[in-house]
Coordinates of C-alpha atoms and ligand atoms in Angstrom, one line a residue:
Chain L
X429 CA 14.1 -4.5 20.0
X430 CA 14.1 -0.8 19.8
X431 CA 10.7 -0.6 18.8
X432 CA 9.6 -3.3 21.7
X433 CA 11.1 -1.1 24.2
X434 CA 8.8 1.8 23.0
X435 CA 6.1 -0.7 23.9
X436 CA 7.5 -1.9 27.3
X437 CA 9.2 1.3 28.7
X438 CA 10.7 0.9 32.1
X439 CA 7.9 2.8 33.6
X440 CA 5.2 0.6 32.6
X441 CA 7.2 -2.8 33.3
X442 CA 7.5 -0.9 36.9
X443 CA 3.8 -0.7 37.2
X444 CA 3.0 -3.9 35.7
X445 CA 5.5 -5.5 38.2
X446 CA 4.1 -3.7 41.2
X447 CA 0.9 -2.1 40.4
X448 CA 0.0 0.7 42.8
X449 CA -3.7 0.9 44.2
X450 CA -4.2 -2.8 43.3
X451 CA -6.8 -3.6 46.0
X452 CA -10.6 -3.5 46.4
X453 CA -12.5 -0.5 47.9
X454 CA -15.3 -1.4 50.3
X455 CA -16.2 2.3 50.6
X456 CA -16.3 3.0 46.5
X457 CA -19.8 4.4 45.5
X458 CA -18.9 3.6 41.7
X459 CA -17.4 0.1 40.1
X460 CA -17.5 -1.6 36.9
X461 CA -16.1 -4.8 35.7
X462 CA -14.0 -4.8 32.5
X463 CA -13.3 -7.9 30.2
X464 CA -11.4 -8.3 27.0
X465 CA -12.8 -11.5 25.7
X466 CA -9.8 -11.5 22.9
X467 CA -6.8 -12.2 25.4
X468 CA -9.3 -12.8 28.7
X469 CA -8.0 -10.0 30.8
X470 CA -10.6 -8.8 33.5
X471 CA -10.0 -5.7 35.7
X472 CA -12.4 -4.0 38.2
X473 CA -12.4 -0.4 39.1
X474 CA -13.5 1.3 41.6
X475 CA -14.0 4.9 42.3
X476 CA -14.8 7.0 45.4
X477 CA -16.5 10.1 44.4
X478 CA -17.1 12.6 46.7
X479 CA -19.3 15.4 44.8
X480 CA -17.4 16.0 41.7
X481 CA -14.3 15.1 42.7
X482 CA -12.6 11.5 42.5
X483 CA -11.2 11.2 46.0
X484 CA -10.1 7.5 45.3
X485 CA -9.4 5.0 42.6
X486 CA -8.2 1.2 42.9
X487 CA -8.6 -1.8 41.0
X488 CA -8.5 -5.5 40.8
X489 CA -8.2 -7.9 38.1
X490 CA -5.8 -10.2 36.1
X491 CA -4.4 -8.8 32.9
X492 CA -1.2 -8.5 30.8
X493 CA 1.7 -6.0 31.9
X494 CA -0.3 -3.3 29.8
X495 CA -3.4 -3.5 30.9
X496 CA -1.9 -3.7 34.3
X497 CA 0.2 -1.0 34.2
X498 CA -2.3 1.2 32.6
X499 CA -4.8 0.6 35.1
X500 CA -2.1 1.4 37.9
X501 CA -1.1 4.5 36.2
X502 CA -4.5 5.6 35.5
X503 CA -5.4 5.4 39.0
X504 CA -2.6 7.6 40.0
X505 CA -3.5 10.2 37.5
X506 CA -7.0 10.5 38.5
X507 CA -7.0 11.2 41.9
X508 CA -8.2 14.5 42.9
X509 CA -9.7 15.0 39.7
X510 CA -13.2 16.4 38.9
X511 CA -15.2 14.4 36.6
X512 CA -14.8 17.1 33.7
X513 CA -11.2 16.8 33.9
X514 CA -11.4 12.9 34.0
X515 CA -13.5 13.0 30.8
X516 CA -10.8 15.2 28.9
X517 CA -8.1 13.0 29.9
X518 CA -10.3 9.9 28.8
X519 CA -10.4 11.4 25.6
X520 CA -6.8 12.4 25.3
X521 CA -5.5 8.8 26.2
X522 CA -7.7 7.6 23.7
X523 CA -6.6 9.6 21.3
X524 CA -2.8 8.6 22.1
X525 CA -3.4 4.8 21.8
X526 CA -5.4 4.8 18.7
X527 CA -3.6 7.6 16.9
X528 CA -1.6 6.6 13.6
X529 CA 1.7 6.3 14.2
X530 CA 2.6 8.2 10.9
X531 CA 1.2 11.3 12.8
X532 CA 3.6 12.1 15.0
X533 CA 2.6 15.5 15.3
X534 CA -1.3 14.4 17.0
X535 CA 0.8 12.4 19.0
X536 CA 2.8 14.9 20.5
X537 CA -0.1 17.2 20.9
X538 CA -1.9 14.6 23.0
X539 CA 0.9 13.5 24.9
X540 CA 1.9 16.9 26.3
X541 CA -1.2 17.3 28.4
X542 CA -1.0 13.6 29.5
X543 CA 2.2 13.9 31.6
X544 CA 3.5 10.5 32.6
X545 CA 0.6 8.9 30.8
X546 CA 2.6 9.8 27.7
X547 CA 4.8 6.6 28.0
X548 CA 2.1 4.8 26.5
X549 CA 2.7 6.5 22.9
X550 CA 4.2 3.3 22.0
X551 CA 0.9 1.2 22.1
X552 CA -0.1 2.7 18.9
X553 CA 2.1 0.8 16.8
X554 CA 0.8 -2.3 18.4
X555 CA -2.9 -2.7 17.1
X556 CA -3.5 -5.9 18.7
X557 CA -2.1 -4.2 22.2
X558 CA -4.5 -1.0 22.2
X559 CA -7.3 -2.6 23.6
X560 CA -5.0 -3.7 26.4
X561 CA -4.2 -0.4 27.3
X562 CA -7.7 1.2 26.6
X563 CA -9.7 -1.6 28.8
X564 CA -9.0 0.0 32.3
X565 CA -10.2 3.4 31.1
X566 CA -13.5 2.2 29.4
X567 CA -13.8 0.2 32.8
X568 CA -13.5 3.4 34.3
X569 CA -15.6 5.4 32.3
X570 CA -18.5 2.7 32.5
X571 CA -18.1 3.1 36.6
X572 CA -18.4 6.8 36.0
X573 CA -21.5 6.6 34.0
X574 CA -23.1 4.0 36.4
X575 CA -22.8 1.1 34.1
X576 CA -21.9 -2.2 35.6
X577 CA -19.8 -3.4 32.8
X578 CA -17.3 -2.8 29.9
X579 CA -16.0 -4.6 27.3
X580 CA -13.5 -3.8 24.5
X581 CA -15.8 -5.6 22.0
Chain O
X754 CA 4.8 -39.3 21.1
X755 CA 7.9 -41.1 21.3
X756 CA 11.0 -39.6 20.0
X757 CA 12.5 -41.8 16.8
X758 CA 16.1 -42.1 16.8
X759 CA 17.4 -41.0 13.3
X760 CA 19.1 -44.5 13.1
X761 CA 15.4 -46.5 12.9
X762 CA 14.0 -43.5 10.5
X763 CA 12.5 -45.3 7.3
X764 CA 13.7 -44.1 4.1
X765 CA 10.1 -42.2 3.8
X766 CA 11.0 -39.9 6.6
X767 CA 9.6 -36.5 5.5
X768 CA 12.2 -34.2 3.5
X769 CA 11.4 -31.1 5.7
X770 CA 13.5 -28.7 3.9
X771 CA 11.9 -29.9 0.6
X772 CA 8.4 -29.5 2.3
X773 CA 9.4 -25.9 3.7
X774 CA 10.5 -24.8 0.3
X775 CA 6.8 -25.5 -1.0
X776 CA 5.1 -22.8 1.3
X777 CA 5.7 -19.3 -0.1
X778 CA 4.9 -17.7 3.4
X779 CA 7.5 -19.4 4.8
X780 CA 10.0 -17.4 2.9
X781 CA 9.2 -14.4 4.1
X782 CA 10.0 -12.2 7.1
X783 CA 8.5 -10.6 9.8
X784 CA 9.9 -7.6 11.7
X785 CA 13.3 -8.4 9.6
X786 CA 13.3 -12.1 11.0
X787 CA 12.6 -15.0 9.0
X788 CA 9.2 -16.3 9.8
X789 CA 9.0 -19.1 12.3
X790 CA 5.2 -20.3 12.0
X791 CA 4.3 -22.0 15.2
X792 CA 0.2 -21.5 15.0
X793 CA -0.9 -23.9 12.4
X794 CA -3.5 -25.1 15.1
X795 CA -5.1 -21.8 14.2
X796 CA -4.6 -22.3 10.8
X797 CA -2.1 -23.7 8.4
X798 CA -0.2 -22.2 6.0
X799 CA -0.6 -23.2 2.0
X800 CA 1.5 -25.0 -0.2
X801 CA 2.0 -23.5 -3.4
X802 CA 0.0 -26.5 -5.6
X803 CA -3.0 -25.5 -3.2
X804 CA -2.9 -21.8 -4.2
X805 CA -2.2 -23.0 -7.7
X806 CA -5.0 -25.1 -7.8
X807 CA -7.6 -22.6 -6.8
X808 CA -6.5 -20.4 -9.3
X809 CA -6.7 -22.9 -11.9
X810 CA -10.1 -23.5 -11.5
X811 CA -11.1 -19.9 -12.0
X812 CA -8.5 -19.7 -14.9
X813 CA -9.6 -22.9 -16.8
X814 CA -13.3 -24.0 -15.9
X815 CA -15.0 -22.4 -13.4
X816 CA -18.6 -22.1 -13.2
X817 CA -21.6 -23.0 -11.3
X818 CA -22.0 -26.8 -10.3
X819 CA -25.1 -29.1 -10.7
X820 CA -26.5 -26.6 -12.9
X821 CA -25.6 -26.4 -16.1
X822 CA -25.4 -28.5 -19.3
X823 CA -22.1 -26.3 -21.0
X824 CA -18.9 -27.8 -20.6
X825 CA -17.8 -25.6 -17.8
X826 CA -20.3 -26.8 -15.4
X827 CA -19.7 -30.5 -16.8
X828 CA -15.9 -29.7 -15.6
X829 CA -16.7 -27.9 -12.7
X830 CA -19.2 -30.6 -11.2
X831 CA -16.9 -33.3 -12.1
X832 CA -13.8 -31.6 -10.1
X833 CA -16.4 -30.7 -7.4
X834 CA -17.6 -34.5 -7.1
X835 CA -14.0 -36.0 -7.5
X836 CA -13.1 -33.7 -4.3
X837 CA -15.9 -35.4 -2.6
X838 CA -14.6 -38.9 -3.2
X839 CA -11.0 -37.7 -2.1
X840 CA -12.5 -36.4 1.3
X841 CA -14.1 -39.8 1.5
X842 CA -11.0 -42.1 1.2
X843 CA -9.2 -39.4 3.3
X844 CA -11.8 -40.3 6.0
X845 CA -12.5 -43.9 5.3
X846 CA -16.1 -43.3 4.5
X847 CA -18.0 -46.2 2.7
X848 CA -19.7 -43.6 0.2
X849 CA -19.1 -40.8 -1.3
X850 CA -22.5 -39.5 -0.2
X851 CA -21.7 -39.7 3.3
X852 CA -19.3 -36.6 3.0
X853 CA -20.9 -33.1 3.1
X854 CA -19.2 -30.0 2.4
X855 CA -19.9 -27.2 4.5
X856 CA -17.8 -24.4 5.9
X857 CA -15.8 -25.9 8.4
X858 CA -15.8 -27.8 11.6
X859 CA -18.2 -25.3 13.1
X860 CA -20.9 -25.3 10.6
X861 CA -20.8 -29.3 10.6
X862 CA -21.5 -29.6 14.2
X863 CA -24.4 -26.9 14.1
X864 CA -25.8 -28.8 11.1
X865 CA -26.0 -32.2 13.2
X866 CA -27.3 -30.1 16.2
X867 CA -29.9 -28.4 14.2
X868 CA -31.2 -31.6 12.3
X869 CA -30.4 -34.6 14.0
X870 CA -30.3 -32.6 17.3
X871 CA -33.6 -31.1 16.9
X872 CA -35.4 -34.3 15.7
X873 CA -34.0 -36.7 18.3
X874 CA -33.5 -34.4 21.4
X875 CA -36.6 -33.9 23.7
X876 CA -37.2 -32.8 27.2
X877 CA -35.6 -34.4 29.7
X878 CA -32.7 -36.0 27.2
X879 CA -29.2 -35.2 27.5
X880 CA -26.1 -34.6 25.5
X881 CA -22.6 -35.4 26.8
X882 CA -19.2 -33.3 25.8
X883 CA -15.8 -33.4 27.5
X884 CA -14.2 -30.8 29.7
X885 CA -11.6 -30.0 26.5
X886 CA -14.0 -28.8 24.2
X887 CA -13.5 -25.7 21.5
X888 CA -16.5 -23.4 21.9
X889 CA -17.7 -24.7 18.7
X890 CA -18.3 -28.4 20.4
X891 CA -20.2 -26.5 23.1
X892 CA -22.3 -23.8 22.2
X893 CA -24.6 -25.6 19.6
X894 CA -25.4 -28.2 22.1
X895 CA -26.4 -25.6 24.7
X896 CA -28.6 -23.9 21.9
X897 CA -30.0 -27.2 21.3
X898 CA -30.4 -28.0 25.0
X899 CA -31.7 -24.8 25.6
X900 CA -34.4 -25.1 23.0
X901 CA -35.2 -28.5 24.0
X902 CA -35.3 -28.5 27.5
X903 CA -32.4 -30.9 27.2
X904 CA -29.3 -31.4 29.7
X905 CA -25.5 -30.8 28.7
X906 CA -23.6 -33.1 30.6
X907 CA -19.6 -32.4 30.9
X908 CA -17.1 -35.4 31.4
X909 CA -14.2 -33.7 33.4
X910 CA -10.7 -33.8 32.6
X911 CA -7.6 -34.4 35.0
X912 CA -4.5 -32.1 35.7
X913 CA -2.5 -33.6 32.5
X914 CA -6.0 -32.7 30.4
X915 CA -7.0 -36.6 30.2
X916 CA -10.6 -37.1 30.1
X917 CA -11.9 -39.1 33.2
X918 CA -13.1 -42.1 31.5
X919 CA -14.9 -43.8 34.6
X920 CA -17.0 -40.2 34.9
X921 CA -17.5 -40.5 30.8
X922 CA -19.1 -43.6 31.6
X923 CA -20.9 -42.7 34.5
X924 CA -22.4 -40.0 32.7
X925 CA -23.8 -41.8 29.9
X926 CA -27.1 -43.1 30.6
X927 CA -30.6 -44.0 29.2
X928 CA -31.5 -40.4 28.3
X929 CA -28.0 -39.7 26.5
X930 CA -28.8 -39.0 22.8
X931 CA -26.0 -37.4 21.6
X932 CA -22.1 -37.9 22.6
X933 CA -19.9 -35.1 20.8
X934 CA -16.2 -35.2 21.4
X935 CA -13.3 -33.7 19.9
X936 CA -10.7 -36.1 18.6
X937 CA -7.9 -34.0 19.6
X938 CA -7.8 -30.9 21.6
X939 CA -6.8 -27.5 20.2
X940 CA -5.8 -26.2 23.6
X941 CA -4.2 -28.7 25.1
X942 CA -3.3 -31.6 22.5
X943 CA -4.9 -34.3 24.2
X944 CA -5.7 -37.3 22.0
X945 CA -9.0 -38.5 23.1
X946 CA -9.6 -42.6 22.9
X947 CA -12.4 -42.1 20.6
X948 CA -12.7 -45.9 19.5
X949 CA -13.5 -46.5 23.1
X950 CA -15.7 -43.8 23.5
X951 CA -17.7 -44.2 20.4
X952 CA -18.0 -48.1 21.6
X953 CA -19.5 -46.8 25.0
X954 CA -21.7 -44.2 23.3
X955 CA -23.1 -46.8 21.3
X956 CA -23.5 -49.1 24.2
X957 CA -25.6 -46.5 26.0
X958 CA -27.8 -46.2 22.5
X959 CA -26.2 -42.6 22.0
X960 CA -24.7 -41.5 18.5
X961 CA -21.6 -40.0 18.4
X962 CA -20.2 -36.9 16.8
X963 CA -16.4 -36.3 16.6
X964 CA -14.9 -33.0 16.0
X965 CA -11.9 -33.8 14.0
X966 CA -10.8 -30.1 13.2
X967 CA -7.4 -30.8 15.0
X968 CA -6.8 -34.3 14.3
X969 CA -7.1 -34.1 10.6
X970 CA -3.9 -32.7 10.1
X971 CA -2.1 -35.1 12.3
X972 CA -3.3 -38.6 12.3
X973 CA -4.7 -41.1 9.9
X974 CA -8.5 -41.1 10.2
X975 CA -10.9 -43.7 9.5
X976 CA -14.3 -43.1 10.3
X977 CA -15.4 -46.9 10.1
X978 CA -12.8 -48.3 12.2
X979 CA -13.6 -45.5 15.1
X980 CA -17.3 -46.3 14.2
X981 CA -18.4 -43.1 14.8
X982 CA -21.9 -41.6 13.4
X983 CA -20.5 -38.2 12.5
X984 CA -17.0 -37.0 11.8
X985 CA -16.0 -33.1 11.3
X986 CA -13.0 -31.3 9.8
X987 CA -12.0 -27.9 8.7
X988 CA -10.1 -27.3 5.5
X989 CA -8.2 -24.5 6.4
X990 CA -6.1 -26.7 9.1
X991 CA -5.2 -29.3 6.6
X992 CA -3.5 -26.7 4.4
X993 CA -6.6 -26.3 2.5
X994 CA -8.5 -22.9 1.9
X995 CA -10.5 -21.4 4.7
X996 CA -14.3 -21.0 4.5
X997 CA -14.7 -24.9 3.2
X998 CA -14.4 -28.3 5.5
X999 CA -16.7 -31.5 5.5
X1000 CA -19.1 -33.3 7.5
X1001 CA -19.2 -37.3 7.4
X1002 CA -22.3 -38.6 8.4
X1003 CA -23.7 -42.3 8.4
X1004 CA -25.7 -42.6 5.2
X1005 CA -28.7 -44.0 7.3
X1006 CA -28.8 -41.3 9.8
X1007 CA -28.4 -38.4 6.9
X1008 CA -31.4 -40.4 5.4
X1009 CA -33.4 -39.9 8.2
X1010 CA -32.6 -36.3 9.1
X1011 CA -34.7 -33.6 7.8
X1012 CA -32.7 -30.7 6.0
X1013 CA -31.0 -27.8 7.4
X1014 CA -30.8 -25.0 5.0
X1015 CA -33.5 -24.7 2.3
X1016 CA -32.8 -23.5 -0.9
X1017 CA -31.3 -24.3 -4.5
X1018 CA -29.6 -27.6 -5.3
X1019 CA -31.1 -29.5 -2.1
X1020 CA -34.4 -30.0 -3.6
X1021 CA -36.1 -32.7 -5.9
X1022 CA -38.9 -30.7 -6.9
X1023 CA -40.5 -27.5 -5.2
X1024 CA -43.9 -26.4 -5.8
X1025 CA -45.8 -23.6 -3.6
X1026 CA -47.4 -26.5 -2.0
X1027 CA -44.6 -28.4 -1.2
X1028 CA -41.2 -29.3 -2.0
X1029 CA -39.2 -32.4 -2.0
X1030 CA -35.7 -33.0 -0.8
X1031 CA -33.0 -34.1 -3.1
X1032 CA -31.0 -37.4 -2.4
X1033 CA -27.9 -37.5 -0.4
X1034 CA -25.4 -35.6 -0.1
X1035 CA -27.6 -32.7 -2.0
X1036 CA -30.0 -32.4 0.6
X1037 CA -27.6 -30.8 2.8
X1038 CA -25.9 -28.6 0.2
X1039 CA -28.3 -25.8 -0.4
X1040 CA -26.9 -23.0 -2.4
X1041 CA -23.7 -22.5 -4.3
X1042 CA -21.0 -23.9 -2.6
X1043 CA -17.3 -22.8 -2.4
X1044 CA -16.7 -24.4 -5.7
X1045 CA -13.1 -23.7 -6.3
X1046 CA -12.0 -23.9 -2.5
X1047 CA -13.7 -27.3 -2.5
X1048 CA -11.5 -28.6 -5.4
X1049 CA -8.3 -26.8 -3.7
X1050 CA -9.1 -28.7 -0.5
X1051 CA -9.0 -32.2 -2.2
X1052 CA -5.4 -30.9 -3.7
X1053 CA -4.4 -30.2 -0.1
X1054 CA -5.4 -33.7 0.8
X1055 CA -3.8 -35.2 -2.0
X1056 CA -0.4 -33.2 -1.0
X1057 CA -0.6 -34.4 2.4
X1058 CA -1.4 -37.8 1.9
X1059 CA 1.4 -37.7 -0.5
X1060 CA 3.8 -36.5 1.8
X1061 CA 2.8 -40.0 3.8
X1062 CA 0.6 -39.4 6.7
X1063 CA 2.6 -41.5 8.6
X1064 CA 5.6 -40.1 8.1
X1065 CA 3.9 -36.7 8.8
X1066 CA 2.7 -37.9 12.1
X1067 CA 6.2 -39.5 12.9
X1068 CA 7.9 -35.9 12.1
X1069 CA 5.4 -34.3 14.5
X1070 CA 5.8 -36.7 17.2
X1071 CA 9.5 -36.3 17.0
X1072 CA 9.0 -32.4 17.1
X1073 CA 6.5 -32.4 20.0
X1074 CA 8.7 -34.6 22.2
X1075 CA 11.7 -32.1 21.4
X1076 CA 9.7 -29.3 22.4
X1077 CA 8.2 -30.7 25.3
X1078 CA 11.8 -31.4 26.7
X1079 CA 13.2 -28.1 25.5
X1080 CA 10.3 -26.1 27.0
X1081 CA 10.2 -28.3 30.2
X1082 CA 13.6 -27.3 31.0
X1083 CA 13.2 -23.5 31.0
X1084 CA 12.9 -22.2 34.8
X1085 CA 9.3 -20.6 35.5
X1086 CA 7.8 -22.4 32.4
X1087 CA 4.7 -24.8 33.0
X1088 CA 3.2 -26.9 30.3
X1089 CA -0.5 -26.9 30.5
X1090 CA -1.8 -30.2 29.2
X1091 CA 0.8 -33.1 29.7
X1092 CA -1.5 -36.0 28.5
X1093 CA 0.4 -39.1 27.5
X1094 CA -1.3 -39.2 24.3
X1095 CA -1.1 -35.8 22.6
X1096 CA -0.5 -34.2 19.1
X1097 CA 0.6 -31.0 17.8
X1098 CA 0.3 -28.9 20.5
X1099 CA 2.7 -27.0 23.5
X1100 CA 0.6 -24.8 25.6
X1101 CA 2.1 -23.2 28.4
X1102 CA 2.4 -20.3 30.7
X1103 CA 5.4 -18.5 32.3
X1104 CA 5.7 -17.2 35.8
X1105 CA 5.1 -13.6 36.1
X1106 CA 4.6 -12.9 32.5
X1107 CA 1.0 -12.9 31.0
X1108 CA 0.7 -14.7 27.5
X1109 CA -0.2 -11.8 25.5
X1110 CA 3.0 -10.0 26.5
X1111 CA 4.9 -13.4 25.4
X1112 CA 3.0 -13.4 22.2
X1113 CA 4.0 -9.6 21.4
X1114 CA 7.7 -10.4 22.2
X1115 CA 8.0 -13.8 20.3
X1116 CA 6.4 -11.7 17.2
X1117 CA 9.0 -9.4 17.2
X1118 CA 11.5 -12.3 16.8
X1119 CA 9.6 -13.4 14.1
X1120 CA 7.8 -16.5 16.1
X1121 CA 4.1 -16.6 15.3
X1122 CA 2.2 -18.5 18.7
X1123 CA -1.3 -18.1 19.6
X1124 CA -2.2 -16.6 22.9
X1125 CA -5.4 -16.5 24.7
X1126 CA -8.2 -19.0 25.9
X1127 CA -8.0 -20.6 22.4
X1128 CA -11.8 -20.7 22.1
X1129 CA -11.6 -23.0 24.9
X1130 CA -12.6 -20.8 28.0
X1131 CA -13.8 -23.7 30.0
X1132 CA -10.5 -25.4 29.7
X1133 CA -8.5 -22.3 31.0
X1134 CA -11.2 -22.4 34.0
X1135 CA -10.0 -25.9 34.8
X1136 CA -6.8 -25.1 34.9
X1137 CA -7.6 -21.4 36.8
X1138 CA -5.6 -19.6 34.2
X1139 CA -7.2 -16.7 31.8
X1140 CA -4.9 -17.8 28.9
X1141 CA -1.7 -19.7 27.8
X1142 CA 0.8 -19.3 24.9
X1143 CA 0.2 -22.1 22.6
X1144 CA 2.9 -23.1 20.0
X1145 CA 1.6 -25.8 17.5
X1146 CA 3.2 -27.8 15.0
X1147 CA 2.8 -28.8 11.2
X1148 CA 4.5 -30.9 9.0
X1149 CA 6.9 -27.8 7.8
X1150 CA 8.1 -27.4 11.3
X1151 CA 11.7 -28.1 12.4
X1152 CA 13.7 -28.5 15.5
X1153 CA 15.2 -24.9 14.5
X1154 CA 11.6 -23.5 14.8
X1155 CA 11.5 -24.6 18.5
X1156 CA 15.0 -23.4 19.0
X1157 CA 13.7 -20.2 18.2
X1158 CA 10.7 -20.3 20.1
X1159 CA 13.2 -21.3 23.3
X1160 CA 15.3 -18.3 22.3
X1161 CA 12.3 -15.7 22.2
X1162 CA 11.3 -17.2 25.6
X1163 CA 14.5 -16.5 26.7
X1164 CA 14.0 -12.8 25.5
X1165 CA 10.8 -12.4 27.2
X1166 CA 12.1 -13.7 30.8
X1167 CA 14.9 -10.9 30.0
X1168 CA 12.5 -8.4 29.5
X1169 CA 10.2 -9.2 32.4
X1170 CA 13.0 -10.4 35.1
Ligands
PLP1758 C1 -11.0 -28.5 18.4 C2 -11.6 -27.7 17.0 N1 -13.1 -27.5 17.0 C3 -13.5 -26.7 16.1 C4 -12.9 -25.7 15.5 C5 -13.9 -24.9 14.6 O1 -13.1 -25.0 13.3 P1 -13.6 -23.7 12.3 O2 -13.1 -22.2 13.0 O3 -12.7 -23.7 10.9 O4 -15.1 -24.0 12.1 C6 -11.5 -25.5 15.7 C7 -11.0 -24.3 15.1 O5 -10.1 -23.6 15.9 C8 -10.6 -26.5 16.7 O6 -9.6 -26.4 16.7

């Protein structure tokens, strides 16, 4: 069960049970729908952008614990960040969940700047779950770039 | 799906321990736990005889077929055609030329849609399917209907996952050209009343295609008794290799149908002005097929028949009854698909846990199941769920496998409580 606990960390389970920022956002000026056709996960990410800064983030949808927790913690992390900071964070997070588990050093590198999001470091050991963790992020990026849709395929 | 008490078991009851020993992969471990394989509806594992059969072809007599006068080609052609006869008997077809080798059920259905369908379906016509079809028995018909300006009709299912036969009959009409139904549903396990559906389809003047991908490993099939026009199945679900399967078609229909793919083997003569088609079944078998795989498929079928199709069905029915009871007793678990007539499938959802998480945690216990929409999104939509967890049964499964599943579900619930 040890390895499993690396994936299902308490923080992740907590966010999946009680997702934060889980609501529609009528005042959003960007949003996009994400879909993982493999497992049926769906998420809509809403952004309220004021100039260059993300004033508010929220999401709706139905997904597994990993994608729900990822969306919830992403929303926590993005509030108040500038678009450039968000882009950098996207890259870091992407590196974290897709890194080769045998290169622990790369991971450490990535996780040091990720703060709480580093709890997703266990995901890279579970290739079938990488898309679950990254779906909300891809969807957020699509919203930022004005695309209507993101897919993990 | 009645459970058979031990006292009335026939002496021919399946010796499951012996069957299990024939599967190399069942002797392995996953994450340090003995493998419990409950995903045969996606694809079955292979017994040693099938693995050996394919190697034997390559080691002793491999060559192209229908093409050479040399000894190897004669041997390979002969084995290939014997494989056709084996499939003919497996399906209860009258003639070997009614059996076409294809890549699998998907290709078989596409073949019917692209040949019989394109020739016989026109604007304003209708194709009827049911609400529990696999995507491979939906999309080829959608493509055909779109091309021809025809309409795809869908007979709905009830909460248990049973096709509403009154609605089915109501949807049959003078414009129905093709009916295409699964024999057994992959997502829910429902067994369709294919004989009655065939009779109704014929009464309406339509032909009927039966997708037997999930039926072939579980039920004895007799296309003559069913009376159907086409029957499709995949080798990999009957313990054979992947990438090979068969389509049965009534000879008179196949003869009237145009070929599908053009190429070598399917012609009788070719000039730049005009080609003429080979006789059945070669008209539909363009190009070099999966020679070794097809021969190994026949070995798989022979092996399955050797176990006794009735003994296999009785064993799987007993397991299904046991598993249904076991899972139903778990608080917060809901079985999806509870038709009285079912084969081989336990689809379920758990309160508060997404199927994907169930799959990952069970995998850590060595238990392989499938999670997702099972290529049947309309079925998921019918139940208003994005996905299910699905345990599916094969001849090599045991009550202990289902006990391991139940224990694993207990761990899932503990993690997510
Ligand atoms: C009911 C049903 N029909 C068709 C198919 C398609 O079979 P294949 O992928 O082997 O072509 C499957 C396999 O998943 C199935 O379960």
